[in-house]
XYZ file of C-alpha atoms in Angstrom:
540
model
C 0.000 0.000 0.000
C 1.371 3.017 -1.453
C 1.567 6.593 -0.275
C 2.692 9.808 -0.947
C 2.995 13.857 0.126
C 4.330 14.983 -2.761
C 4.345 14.520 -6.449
C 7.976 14.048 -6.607
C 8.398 11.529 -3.905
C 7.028 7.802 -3.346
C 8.147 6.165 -0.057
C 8.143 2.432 0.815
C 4.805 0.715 0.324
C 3.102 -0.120 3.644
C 0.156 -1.074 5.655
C -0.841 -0.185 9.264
C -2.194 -2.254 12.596
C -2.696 -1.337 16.194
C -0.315 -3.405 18.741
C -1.400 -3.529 21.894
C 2.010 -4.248 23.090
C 2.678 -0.755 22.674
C 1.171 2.035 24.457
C 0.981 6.059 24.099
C 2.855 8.324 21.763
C 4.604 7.006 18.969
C 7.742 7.461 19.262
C 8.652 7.921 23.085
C 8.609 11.683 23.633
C 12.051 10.983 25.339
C 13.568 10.167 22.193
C 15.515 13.469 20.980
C 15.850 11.620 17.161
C 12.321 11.973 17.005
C 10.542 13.797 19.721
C 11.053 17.298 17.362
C 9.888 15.735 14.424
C 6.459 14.047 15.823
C 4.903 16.296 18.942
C 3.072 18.964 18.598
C 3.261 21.973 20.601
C 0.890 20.793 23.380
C 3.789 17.833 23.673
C 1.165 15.194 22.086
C 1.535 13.198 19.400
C -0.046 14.389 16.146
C -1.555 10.997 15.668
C -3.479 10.600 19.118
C -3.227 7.378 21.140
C -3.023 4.441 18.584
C 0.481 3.271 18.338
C 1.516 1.679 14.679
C 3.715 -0.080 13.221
C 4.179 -0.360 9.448
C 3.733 -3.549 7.547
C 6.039 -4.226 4.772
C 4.912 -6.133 2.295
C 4.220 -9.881 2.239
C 8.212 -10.678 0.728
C 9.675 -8.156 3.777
C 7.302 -8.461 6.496
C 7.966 -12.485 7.328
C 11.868 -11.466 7.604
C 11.141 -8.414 10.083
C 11.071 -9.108 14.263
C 8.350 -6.931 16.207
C 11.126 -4.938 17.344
C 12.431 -4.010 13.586
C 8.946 -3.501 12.522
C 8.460 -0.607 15.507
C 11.993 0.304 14.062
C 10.592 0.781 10.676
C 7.287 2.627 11.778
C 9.193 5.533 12.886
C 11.159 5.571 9.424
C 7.911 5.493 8.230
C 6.320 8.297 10.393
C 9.765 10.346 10.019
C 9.365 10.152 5.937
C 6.201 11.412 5.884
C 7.103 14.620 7.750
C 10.106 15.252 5.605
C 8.283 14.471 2.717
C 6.115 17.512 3.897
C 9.178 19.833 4.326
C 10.353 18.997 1.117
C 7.378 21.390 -0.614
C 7.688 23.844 2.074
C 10.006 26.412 3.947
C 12.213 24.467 6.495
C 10.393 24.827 9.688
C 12.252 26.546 12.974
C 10.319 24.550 15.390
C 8.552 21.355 16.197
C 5.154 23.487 16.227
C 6.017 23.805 12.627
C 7.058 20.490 11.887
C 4.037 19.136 12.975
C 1.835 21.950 11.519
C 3.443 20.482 7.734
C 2.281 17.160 9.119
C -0.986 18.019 10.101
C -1.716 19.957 7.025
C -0.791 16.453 4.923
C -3.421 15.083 6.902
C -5.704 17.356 6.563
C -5.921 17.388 2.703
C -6.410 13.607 2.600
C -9.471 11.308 2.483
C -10.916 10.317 6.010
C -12.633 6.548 6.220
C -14.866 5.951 8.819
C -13.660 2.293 9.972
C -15.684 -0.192 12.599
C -14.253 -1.175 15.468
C -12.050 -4.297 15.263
C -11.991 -3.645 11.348
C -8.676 -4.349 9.693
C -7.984 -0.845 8.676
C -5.813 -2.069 5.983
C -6.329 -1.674 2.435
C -3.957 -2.763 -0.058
C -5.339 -1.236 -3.302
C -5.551 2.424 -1.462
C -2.940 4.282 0.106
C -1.347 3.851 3.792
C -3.916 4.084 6.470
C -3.268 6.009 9.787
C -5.461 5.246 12.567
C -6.305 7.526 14.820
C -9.275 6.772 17.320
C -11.947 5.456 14.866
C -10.931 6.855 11.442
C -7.575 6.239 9.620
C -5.619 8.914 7.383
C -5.431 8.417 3.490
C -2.030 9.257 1.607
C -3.355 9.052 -2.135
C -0.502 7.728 -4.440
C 0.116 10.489 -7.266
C 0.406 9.168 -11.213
C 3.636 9.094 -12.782
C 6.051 9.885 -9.975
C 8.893 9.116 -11.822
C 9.039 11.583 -14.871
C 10.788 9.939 -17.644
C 14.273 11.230 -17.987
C 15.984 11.767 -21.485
C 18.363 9.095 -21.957
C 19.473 9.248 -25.487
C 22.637 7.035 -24.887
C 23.062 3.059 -24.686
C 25.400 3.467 -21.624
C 22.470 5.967 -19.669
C 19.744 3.131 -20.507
C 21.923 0.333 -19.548
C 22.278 2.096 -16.107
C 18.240 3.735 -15.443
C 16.220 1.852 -17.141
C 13.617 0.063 -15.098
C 14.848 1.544 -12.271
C 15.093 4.996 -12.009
C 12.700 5.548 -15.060
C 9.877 3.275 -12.917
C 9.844 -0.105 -11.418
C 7.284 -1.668 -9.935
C 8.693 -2.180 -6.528
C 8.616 1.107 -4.729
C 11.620 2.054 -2.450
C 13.909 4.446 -2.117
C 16.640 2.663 -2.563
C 19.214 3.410 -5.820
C 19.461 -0.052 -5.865
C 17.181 -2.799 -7.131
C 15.924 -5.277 -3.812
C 16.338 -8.669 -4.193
C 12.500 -10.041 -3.973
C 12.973 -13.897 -2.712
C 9.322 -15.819 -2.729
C 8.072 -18.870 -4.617
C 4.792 -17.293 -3.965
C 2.801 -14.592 -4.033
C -1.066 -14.259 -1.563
C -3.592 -12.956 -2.620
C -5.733 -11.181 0.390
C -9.636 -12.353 -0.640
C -11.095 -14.833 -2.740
C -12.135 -12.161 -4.555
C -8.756 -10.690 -5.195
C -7.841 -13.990 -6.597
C -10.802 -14.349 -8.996
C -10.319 -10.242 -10.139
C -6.545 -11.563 -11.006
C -7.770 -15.091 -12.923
C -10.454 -12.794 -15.146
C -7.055 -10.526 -15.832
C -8.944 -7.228 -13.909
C -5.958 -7.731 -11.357
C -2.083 -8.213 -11.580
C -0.497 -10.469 -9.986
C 2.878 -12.935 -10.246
C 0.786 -15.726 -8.682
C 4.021 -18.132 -8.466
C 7.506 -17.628 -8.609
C 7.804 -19.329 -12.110
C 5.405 -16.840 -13.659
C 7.399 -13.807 -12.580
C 9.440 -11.656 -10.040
C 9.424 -7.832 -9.132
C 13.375 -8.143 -9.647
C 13.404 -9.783 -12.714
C 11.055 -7.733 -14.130
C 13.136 -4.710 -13.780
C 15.936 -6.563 -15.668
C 13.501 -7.792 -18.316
C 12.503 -3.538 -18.709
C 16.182 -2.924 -18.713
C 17.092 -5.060 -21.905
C 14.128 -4.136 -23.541
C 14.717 -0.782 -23.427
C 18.228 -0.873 -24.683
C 17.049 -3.652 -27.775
C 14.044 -1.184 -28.523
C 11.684 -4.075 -27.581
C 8.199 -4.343 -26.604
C 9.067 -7.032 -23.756
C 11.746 -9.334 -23.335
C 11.380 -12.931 -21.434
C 14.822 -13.631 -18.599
C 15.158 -17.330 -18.900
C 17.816 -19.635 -16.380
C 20.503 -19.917 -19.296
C 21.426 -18.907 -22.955
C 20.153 -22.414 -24.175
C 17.104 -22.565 -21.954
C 16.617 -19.174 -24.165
C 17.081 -20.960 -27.326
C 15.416 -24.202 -26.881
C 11.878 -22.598 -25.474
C 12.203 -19.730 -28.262
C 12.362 -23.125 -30.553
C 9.552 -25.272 -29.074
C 7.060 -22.224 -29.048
C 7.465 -21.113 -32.279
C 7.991 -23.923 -34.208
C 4.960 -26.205 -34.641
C 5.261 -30.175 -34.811
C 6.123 -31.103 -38.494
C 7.564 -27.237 -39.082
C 10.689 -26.304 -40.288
C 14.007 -24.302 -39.132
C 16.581 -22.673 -41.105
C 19.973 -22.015 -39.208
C 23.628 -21.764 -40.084
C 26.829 -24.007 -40.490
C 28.691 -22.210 -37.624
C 26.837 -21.800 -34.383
C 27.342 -22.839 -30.931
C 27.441 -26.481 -30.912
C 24.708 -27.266 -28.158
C 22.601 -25.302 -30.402
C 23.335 -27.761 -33.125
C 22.862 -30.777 -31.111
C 19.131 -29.511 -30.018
C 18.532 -28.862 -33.542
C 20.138 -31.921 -34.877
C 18.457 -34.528 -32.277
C 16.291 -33.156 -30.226
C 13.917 -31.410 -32.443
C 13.387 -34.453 -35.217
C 11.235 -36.454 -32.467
C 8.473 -33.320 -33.022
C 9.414 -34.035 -36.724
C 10.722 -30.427 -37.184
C 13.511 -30.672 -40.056
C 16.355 -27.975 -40.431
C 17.915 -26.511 -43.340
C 21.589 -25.654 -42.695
C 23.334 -22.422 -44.627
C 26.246 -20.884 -45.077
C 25.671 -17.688 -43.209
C 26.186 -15.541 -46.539
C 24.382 -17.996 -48.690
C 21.561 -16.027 -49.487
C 20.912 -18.198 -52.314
C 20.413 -20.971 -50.204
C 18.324 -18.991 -48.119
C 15.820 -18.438 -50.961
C 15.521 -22.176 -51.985
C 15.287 -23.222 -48.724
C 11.843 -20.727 -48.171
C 10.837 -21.987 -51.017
C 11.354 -25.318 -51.093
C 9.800 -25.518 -47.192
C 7.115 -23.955 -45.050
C 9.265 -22.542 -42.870
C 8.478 -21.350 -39.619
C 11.678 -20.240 -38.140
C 15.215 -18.265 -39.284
C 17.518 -18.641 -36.751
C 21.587 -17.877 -36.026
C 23.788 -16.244 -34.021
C 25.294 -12.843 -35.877
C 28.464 -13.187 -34.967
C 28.906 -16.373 -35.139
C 30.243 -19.209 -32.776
C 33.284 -19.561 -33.091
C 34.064 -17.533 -36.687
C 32.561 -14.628 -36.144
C 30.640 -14.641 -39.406
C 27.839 -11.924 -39.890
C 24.627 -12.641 -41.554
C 23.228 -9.447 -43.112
C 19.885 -9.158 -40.788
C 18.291 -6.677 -42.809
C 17.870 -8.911 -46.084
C 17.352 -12.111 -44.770
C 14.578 -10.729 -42.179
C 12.812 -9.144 -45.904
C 13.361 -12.375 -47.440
C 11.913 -14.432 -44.579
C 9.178 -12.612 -43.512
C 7.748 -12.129 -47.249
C 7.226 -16.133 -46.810
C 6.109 -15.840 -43.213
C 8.961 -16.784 -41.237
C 9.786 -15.532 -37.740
C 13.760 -14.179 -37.392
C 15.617 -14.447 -34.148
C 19.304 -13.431 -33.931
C 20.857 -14.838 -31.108
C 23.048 -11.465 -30.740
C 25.517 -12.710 -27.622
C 28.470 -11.827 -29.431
C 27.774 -8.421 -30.651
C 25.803 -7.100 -27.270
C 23.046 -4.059 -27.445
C 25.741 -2.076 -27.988
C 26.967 -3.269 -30.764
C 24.363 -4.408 -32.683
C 20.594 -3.298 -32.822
C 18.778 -6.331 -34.609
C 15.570 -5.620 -33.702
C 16.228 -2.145 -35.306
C 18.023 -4.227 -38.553
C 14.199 -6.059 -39.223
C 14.821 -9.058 -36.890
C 11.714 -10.377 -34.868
C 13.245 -11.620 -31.942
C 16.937 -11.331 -30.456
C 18.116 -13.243 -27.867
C 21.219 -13.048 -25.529
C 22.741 -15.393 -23.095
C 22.797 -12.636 -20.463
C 26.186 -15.143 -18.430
C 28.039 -13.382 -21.280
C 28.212 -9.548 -21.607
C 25.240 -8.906 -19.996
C 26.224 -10.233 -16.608
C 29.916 -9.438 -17.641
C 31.395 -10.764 -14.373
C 31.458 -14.541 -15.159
C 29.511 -15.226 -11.897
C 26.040 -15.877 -13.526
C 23.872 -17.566 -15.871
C 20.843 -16.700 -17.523
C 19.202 -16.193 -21.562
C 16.882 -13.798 -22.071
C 14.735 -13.349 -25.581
C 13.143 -9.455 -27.070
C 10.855 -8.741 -29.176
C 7.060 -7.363 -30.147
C 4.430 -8.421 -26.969
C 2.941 -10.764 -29.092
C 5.650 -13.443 -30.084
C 7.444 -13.220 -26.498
C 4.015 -13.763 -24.826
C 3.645 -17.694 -27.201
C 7.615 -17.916 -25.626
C 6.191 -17.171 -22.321
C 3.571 -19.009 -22.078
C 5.574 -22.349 -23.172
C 8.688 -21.187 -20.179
C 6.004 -20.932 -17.741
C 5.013 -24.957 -18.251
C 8.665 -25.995 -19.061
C 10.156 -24.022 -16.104
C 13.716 -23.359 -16.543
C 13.126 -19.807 -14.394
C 15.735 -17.187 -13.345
C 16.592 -16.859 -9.910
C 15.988 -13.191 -8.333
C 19.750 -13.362 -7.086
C 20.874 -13.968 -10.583
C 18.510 -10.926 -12.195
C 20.371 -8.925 -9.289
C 23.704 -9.658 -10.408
C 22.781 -8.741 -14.481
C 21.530 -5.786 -13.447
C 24.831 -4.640 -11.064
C 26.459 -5.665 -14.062
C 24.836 -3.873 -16.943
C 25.683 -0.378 -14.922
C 29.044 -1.144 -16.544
C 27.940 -2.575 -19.738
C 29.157 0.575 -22.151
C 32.288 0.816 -20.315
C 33.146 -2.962 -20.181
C 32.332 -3.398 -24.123
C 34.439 -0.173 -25.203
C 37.311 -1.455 -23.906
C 36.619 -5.037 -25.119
C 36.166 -3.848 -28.324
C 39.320 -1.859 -28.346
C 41.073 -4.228 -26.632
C 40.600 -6.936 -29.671
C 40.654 -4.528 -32.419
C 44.452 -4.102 -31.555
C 44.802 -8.014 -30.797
C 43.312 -9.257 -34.063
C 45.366 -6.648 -35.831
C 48.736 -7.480 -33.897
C 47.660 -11.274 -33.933
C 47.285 -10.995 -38.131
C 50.771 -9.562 -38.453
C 52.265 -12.389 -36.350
C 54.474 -15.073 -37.904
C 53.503 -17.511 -35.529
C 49.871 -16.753 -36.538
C 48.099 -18.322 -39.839
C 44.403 -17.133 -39.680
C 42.268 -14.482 -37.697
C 38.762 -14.856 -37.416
C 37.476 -10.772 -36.413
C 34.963 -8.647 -38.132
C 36.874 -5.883 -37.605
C 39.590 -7.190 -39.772
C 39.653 -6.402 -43.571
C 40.398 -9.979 -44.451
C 37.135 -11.129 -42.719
C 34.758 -12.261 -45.442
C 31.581 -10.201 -43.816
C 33.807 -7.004 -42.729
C 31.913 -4.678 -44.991
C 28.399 -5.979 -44.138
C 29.886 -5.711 -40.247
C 30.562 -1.986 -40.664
C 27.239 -1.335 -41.991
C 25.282 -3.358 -39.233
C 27.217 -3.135 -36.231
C 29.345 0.090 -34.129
C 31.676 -2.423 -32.815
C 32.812 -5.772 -33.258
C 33.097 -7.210 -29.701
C 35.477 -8.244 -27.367
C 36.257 -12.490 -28.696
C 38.893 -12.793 -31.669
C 39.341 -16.224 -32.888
C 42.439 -17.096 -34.801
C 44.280 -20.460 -35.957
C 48.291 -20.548 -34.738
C 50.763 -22.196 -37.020
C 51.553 -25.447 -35.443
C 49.661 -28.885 -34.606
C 47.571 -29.493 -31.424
C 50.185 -29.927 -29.529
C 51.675 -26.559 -30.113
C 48.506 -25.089 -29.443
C 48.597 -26.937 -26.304
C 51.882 -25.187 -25.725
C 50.615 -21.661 -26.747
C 47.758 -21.888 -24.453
C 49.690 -23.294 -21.564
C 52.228 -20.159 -21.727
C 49.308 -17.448 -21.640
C 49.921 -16.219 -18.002
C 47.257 -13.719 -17.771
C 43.517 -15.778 -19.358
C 41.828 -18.316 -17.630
C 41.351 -21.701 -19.524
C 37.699 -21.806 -19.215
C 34.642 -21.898 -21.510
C 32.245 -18.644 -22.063
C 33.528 -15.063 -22.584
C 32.106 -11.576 -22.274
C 33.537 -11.345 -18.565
C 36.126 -8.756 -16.599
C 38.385 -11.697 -16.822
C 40.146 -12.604 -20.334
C 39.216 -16.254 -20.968
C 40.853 -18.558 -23.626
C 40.357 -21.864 -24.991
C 40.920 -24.397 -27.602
C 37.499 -25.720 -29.148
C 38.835 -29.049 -30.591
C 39.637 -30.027 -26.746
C 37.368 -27.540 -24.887
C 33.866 -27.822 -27.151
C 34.286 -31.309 -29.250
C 36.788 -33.104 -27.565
C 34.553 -36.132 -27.431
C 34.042 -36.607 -31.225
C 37.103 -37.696 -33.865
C 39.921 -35.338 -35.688
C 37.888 -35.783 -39.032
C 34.787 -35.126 -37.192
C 35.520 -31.687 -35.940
C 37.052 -30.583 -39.748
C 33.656 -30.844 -40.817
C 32.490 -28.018 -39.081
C 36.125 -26.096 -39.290
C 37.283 -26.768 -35.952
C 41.100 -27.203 -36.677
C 43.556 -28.254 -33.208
C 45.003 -25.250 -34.077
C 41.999 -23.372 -33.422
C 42.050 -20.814 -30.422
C 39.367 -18.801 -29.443
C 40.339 -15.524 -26.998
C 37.811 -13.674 -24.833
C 39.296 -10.265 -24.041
C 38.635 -8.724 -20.885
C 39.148 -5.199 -19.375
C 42.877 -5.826 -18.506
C 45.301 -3.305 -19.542
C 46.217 -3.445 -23.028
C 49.593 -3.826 -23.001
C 49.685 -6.402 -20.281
C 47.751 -8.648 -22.653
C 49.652 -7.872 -25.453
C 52.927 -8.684 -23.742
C 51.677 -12.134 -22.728
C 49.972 -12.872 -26.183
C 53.552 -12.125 -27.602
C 55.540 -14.064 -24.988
C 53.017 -16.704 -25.464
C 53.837 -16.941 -29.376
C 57.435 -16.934 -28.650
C 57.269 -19.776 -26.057
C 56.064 -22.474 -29.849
């Protein structure tokens, strides 16, 4: 329950109740932190005889002794007066103090309750009882004016959180709402919400306050209408699958990709008798004879690519697809909002593991998909019977990260710029994979669709596994670890680290060489990765 003294201030939502452990003024008139603020001239309290305390709401309150609780009804009591102050002159006395209180009271609505009547009501404002009638703080509309954020890094930081979320604190940062559960007060309350004239969560798996304000955060930095925060990257991709794709339909992906991604498509998906065709990301020929050849229901790769970095031009396959009625998704991990707009470029859908950039801290995992209301609600609806839901800790930890999205991903993108360059030069060095690079087959089409080209260079070193091995091994500064996007430069060798478990020949036919070595930059000093890359080259 909501309420407010001014239009530019919203204070924790509440609820009121009587406690007959407590008796006269509240707060003690002893107490010199609040004894100014709350008694009148005549030394009584503004508020009579009925001592409060403020209920939290349902996720707070069960966390909160008796003893906090009285705590946090004199926050609450305090707020209100300096909420009061805030639209006036600064008052020189208590008289005045609790004249600006009094006059907030004055201009609200007075209920008449019964005796014995739970003066709470959570669809009004917060309820002050005082003998047999409580005080009414009316919420205003709109309390948080939009603010002009015309930049990636200002959206990445505000929005859904200083631009509005739906948890109402004064807090900078977001809370952490942990329940499986949400109550609902009255029967009635619960019918209202199941004929949609109410809004609710319900159940954890259908939605979280926290998560929510993540899900308004990427939207607003894809331009999206609403975006769905999944547990993982591939929980992302496989639900996005399943709910647009009907039994019998048909995919259309590309040769390089991540390689669980494959696998779903591969095995997982011909048991619903869905079929794939599989492209050459610039094969726009093959694009058109596979729409035409097939009803196709769904266009779907990863722009860059996994592990190549190959761009598909998003603008002309989303014309060509959606003249046949195909859906597009872009599975944009590697380029980041900030990189790359696909929504913007004509694609339907994008979709992000959010462990990667996002989250940018390698302590996290979680997918998330963005798009129009319409297809995201289908993608919904099929997460909320399959599950696979984000923990409110883990939507935390994305958004504490995205406050340093911009800055993380300018100096990743420097960062490999330089690398690929220096990497390309290098005897020791036969290929680099980077859109950034001249060389790279898609580098024009890259400059046209994207302001930077991300933070992972892939390259290919001159030498057999086992001098790989040795290259690797001699890095002093990356971790050997799978993923990317994080503070922490990360490096691995796909033939061991992604397809180990299938033969030599096996792995050529999707261009994974045991020479292949793909480096996730961090936001380490330049030159101290360049002078272990180089040391590293020198040690084969």
């Amino acid at each position: 329950m909501a309420f407010s003294t001014s239009a530019s201030r919203v204070s924790l939502s509440f609820e009121c109740r009587s406690d007959s452990n407590l008796s006269g003024a509240v707060p003690r008139p002893d107490d010199a932190r609040f004894s100014r603020n709350l008694n009148t001239a005549s030394g009584k309290a503004p508020f009579g005889m009925c001592s409060l305390i403020l209920r939290f709401p349902p996720n707070f309150v069960r966390q909160l002794s008796n003893k906090a609780r009285r705590n946090c009804s004199n926050i609450g009591v305090a707020q209100i007066v300096a909420a009061s102050w805030s639209n006036n002159q600064p008052p020189s006395s208590a008289a005045a103090a609790a004249k600006a209180v009094d006059a907030a009271a004055s201009s609200a609505v007075s209920v008449p309750i019964a005796a014995g009547e739970d003066v709470v009501d959570n669809s009004k404002g917060l309820g002050l009882c005082n003998d047999s009638k409580f005080v009414q703080f009316e919420a205003v509309e709109d309390v948080h004016k939009p603010l002009i954020l015309n930049g990636d890094g200002s959206v990445a930081i505000h929005a859904g959180e200083r631009l509005g979320r739906g948890i109402v604190t004064d807090a900078i940062t977001t809370p952490v709402v942990n329940t499986s559960a949400y109550f609902f007060k009255k029967t009635i309350d619960l019918i209202d919400f199941k004929e949609k004239r109410q809004v609710s969560f319900e159940y954890g798996r259908y939605g979280n306050p926290t998560t929510e304000v993540l899900e308004k955060k990427i939207s607003q930095l894809e331009g999206a209408e609403s975006t769905l925060l999944l547990a993982s990257g591939m929980c992302a991709s496989t639900v996005m699958m399943l709910a647009l794709v009907p039994a019998g339909g048909h995919i259309i992906t590309t040769t390089d990709c991540y390689r669980k991604t494959r696998i779903f498509i591969e095995t997982f998906l011909p048991k619903m008798g869905i079929t794939a065709s599989v492209i050459d990301p610039a094969d726009i020929a093959g694009l058109e004879h596979a729409l035409d050849n097939h009803k196709v229901s769904l266009f779907f790769t990863e722009s860059p690519t996994n592990p190549f970095l190959r761009c598909v031009d998003i603008e002309l396959v989303s014309k060509l697809c959606h003249a046949k009625g195909a859906v597009v998704c872009i599975d944009g991990t590697f380029a980041t909002p900030l990189n790359q707009k696909a929504l913007a470029l004509g694609a339907d859908i994008i979709l992000h593991s959010a462990t990667k950039y996002l989250g940018g801290h390698n302590d996290v995992l979680a997918g998330c998909v963005s798009g129009s209301t319409e297809i995201i609600s289908q993608i919904r609806n099929v997460h909320h019977v399959l599950g696979g839901t984000l923990n409110p800790n883990a939507a935390y930890l994305i958004i504490r990260g995205m406050k340093t999205l911009k800055l993380r991903v300018q100096q990743q993108n420097s960062t490999a710029q330089r690398m690929a360059e220096l990497l390309e030069a290098h005897r020791k060095v036969k290929h680099v994979y980077y859109p950034g690079l001249k060389s790279h087959p898609e580098h024009e089409l890259a400059k046209k669709q994207m302001t930077g080209f991300g933070g992972v260079v892939s390259f290919e070193v001159d030498g057999d596994l086992t001098t790989t091995i040795k290259f690797v091994d001699s890095l002093k500064i990356p971790y050997i670890a799978p993923s990317f996007g994080g503070c922490e430069s990360i490096v691995d060798q796909p033939a061991i680290m992604s397809y180990w478990d299938i033969s030599q020949s096996e792995r050529a036919k999707y261009g994974i060489h045991d020479n292949l070595v793909r480096f996730s930059f961090g936001v380490e000093d330049f030159e101290d990765l360049e002078a272990d890359v180089l040391q590293a080259l020198e040690a084969i």
